[in-house]
XYZ file of C-alpha atoms in Angstrom:
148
model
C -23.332 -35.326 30.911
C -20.148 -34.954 28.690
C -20.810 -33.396 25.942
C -17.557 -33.513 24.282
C -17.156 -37.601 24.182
C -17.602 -37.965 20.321
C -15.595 -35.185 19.338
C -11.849 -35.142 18.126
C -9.586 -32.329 18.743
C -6.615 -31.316 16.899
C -4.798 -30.477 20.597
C -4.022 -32.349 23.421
C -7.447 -32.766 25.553
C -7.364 -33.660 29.353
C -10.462 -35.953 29.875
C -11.149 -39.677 31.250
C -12.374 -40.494 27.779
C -8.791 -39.519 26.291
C -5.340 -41.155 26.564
C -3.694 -37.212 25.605
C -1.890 -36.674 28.995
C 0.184 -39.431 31.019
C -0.526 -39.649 34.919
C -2.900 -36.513 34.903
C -6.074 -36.268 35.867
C -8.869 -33.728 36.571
C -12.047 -33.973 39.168
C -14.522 -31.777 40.377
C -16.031 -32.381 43.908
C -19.099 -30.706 45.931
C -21.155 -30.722 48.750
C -24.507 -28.939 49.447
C -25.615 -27.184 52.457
C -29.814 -25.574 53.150
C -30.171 -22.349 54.635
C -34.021 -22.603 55.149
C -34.378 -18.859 56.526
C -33.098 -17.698 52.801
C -34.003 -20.858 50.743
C -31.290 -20.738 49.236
C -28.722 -24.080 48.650
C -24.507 -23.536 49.175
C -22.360 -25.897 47.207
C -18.883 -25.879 47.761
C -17.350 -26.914 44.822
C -13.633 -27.926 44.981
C -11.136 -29.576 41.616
C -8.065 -31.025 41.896
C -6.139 -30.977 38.903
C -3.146 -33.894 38.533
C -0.833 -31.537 35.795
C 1.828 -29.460 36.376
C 1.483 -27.809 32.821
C -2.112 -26.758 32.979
C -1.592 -25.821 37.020
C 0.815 -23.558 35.522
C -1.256 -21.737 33.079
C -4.429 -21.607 34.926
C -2.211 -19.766 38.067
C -0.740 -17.457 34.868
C -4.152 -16.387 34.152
C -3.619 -18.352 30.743
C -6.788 -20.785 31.134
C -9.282 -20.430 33.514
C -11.345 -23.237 35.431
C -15.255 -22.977 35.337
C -17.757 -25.769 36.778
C -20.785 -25.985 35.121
C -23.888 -27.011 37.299
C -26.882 -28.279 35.878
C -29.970 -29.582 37.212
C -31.910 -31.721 34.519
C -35.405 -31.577 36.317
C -35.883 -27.947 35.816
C -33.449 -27.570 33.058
C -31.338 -25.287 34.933
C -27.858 -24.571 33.876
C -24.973 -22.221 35.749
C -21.962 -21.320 35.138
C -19.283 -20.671 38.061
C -15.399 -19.375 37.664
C -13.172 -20.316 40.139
C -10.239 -17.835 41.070
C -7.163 -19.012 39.299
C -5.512 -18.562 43.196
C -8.441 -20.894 44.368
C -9.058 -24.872 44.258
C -12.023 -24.550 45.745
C -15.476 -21.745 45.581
C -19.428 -21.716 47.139
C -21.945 -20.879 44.892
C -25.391 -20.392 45.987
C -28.548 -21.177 44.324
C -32.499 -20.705 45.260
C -33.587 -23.637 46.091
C -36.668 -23.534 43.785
C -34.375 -23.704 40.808
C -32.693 -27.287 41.432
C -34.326 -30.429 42.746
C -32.798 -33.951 42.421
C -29.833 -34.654 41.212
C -27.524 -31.703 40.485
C -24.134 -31.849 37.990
C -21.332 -30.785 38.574
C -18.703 -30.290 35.871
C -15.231 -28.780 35.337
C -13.796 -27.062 32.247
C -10.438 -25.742 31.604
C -10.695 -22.959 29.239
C -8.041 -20.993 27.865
C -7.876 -17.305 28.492
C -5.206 -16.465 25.134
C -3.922 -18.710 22.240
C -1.679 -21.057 23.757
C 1.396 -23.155 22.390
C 0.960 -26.729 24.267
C 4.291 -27.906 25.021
C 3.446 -30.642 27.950
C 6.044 -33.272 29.069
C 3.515 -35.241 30.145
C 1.791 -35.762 26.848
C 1.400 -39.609 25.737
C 3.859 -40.881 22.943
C 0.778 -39.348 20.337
C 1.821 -35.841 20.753
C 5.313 -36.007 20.858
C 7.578 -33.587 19.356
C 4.250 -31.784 18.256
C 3.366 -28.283 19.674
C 0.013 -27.794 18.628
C -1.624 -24.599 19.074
C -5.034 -23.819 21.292
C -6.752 -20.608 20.552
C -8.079 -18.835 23.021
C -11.916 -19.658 24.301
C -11.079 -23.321 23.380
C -11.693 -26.174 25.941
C -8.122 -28.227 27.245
C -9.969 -30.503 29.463
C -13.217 -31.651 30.997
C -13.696 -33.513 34.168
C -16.321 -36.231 34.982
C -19.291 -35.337 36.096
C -19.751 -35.270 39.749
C -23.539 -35.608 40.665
C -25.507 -34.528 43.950
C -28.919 -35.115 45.397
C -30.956 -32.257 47.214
């Protein structure tokens, strides 16, 4: 599900639909556990993010990483944080809500208005230093889908 595929942004955006950022890349993995005694489902969700740059900011406090997880079935949408410390977080669910396939997706959201100034933007953005306000999105990662 990426939502943001058709829009344009007037900053840098780190996505596989973008050519903004040279050699950088950002995923989003999990893996789902049952615990039948509480019904309830454990996903460990993990990202790895290829950017020095946004590493940086997110382990300033500057942007923050959440991971969206959807189920489409019941029409059930979450959103997680993960500790700007952390690659990695479980999140647990009741079972009853998700069935299927489940999404997983990662957002890099900034935390204060930030002054992009990346050496590993493409030849677009060069000598630019646009400006992200805070609450904006910097990147998205592709979906990474499940089956419970």
């Amino acid at each position: 599900m990426q939502m943001h595929r058709l829009k344009i942004y007037s900053y840098p955006y780190l996505a596989e639909f973008t050519d903004d950022y040279i050699n950088s890349s950002f995923l989003v993995e999990a893996r789902a556990s049952y615990d039948p005694d509480s019904e309830k489902i454990y996903f460990n969700v993990s990202y790895s993010l290829n950017n020095d740059y946004i590493n940086k900011l997110i382990f300033n406090k500057k942007a923050i990483v959440f991971i969206k997880l959807s189920c489409k079935h019941f029409g059930y949408v979450r959103l997680f944080e993960i500790p700007n410390d952390k690659l990695s977080c479980q999140f647990e669910v009741n079972s009853l809500d998700v069935e299927d396939d489940v999404d997983f997706e990662g957002f890099i959201v900034t935390s204060e208005d930030i002054c992009i100034d990346d050496e590993s933007l493409s030849s677009n953005w060069r000598g630019e230093k646009p400006i992200v306000q805070k609450g904006n999105v910097l990147g998205e990662s592709v979906a990474y889908v499940i089956n419970v």
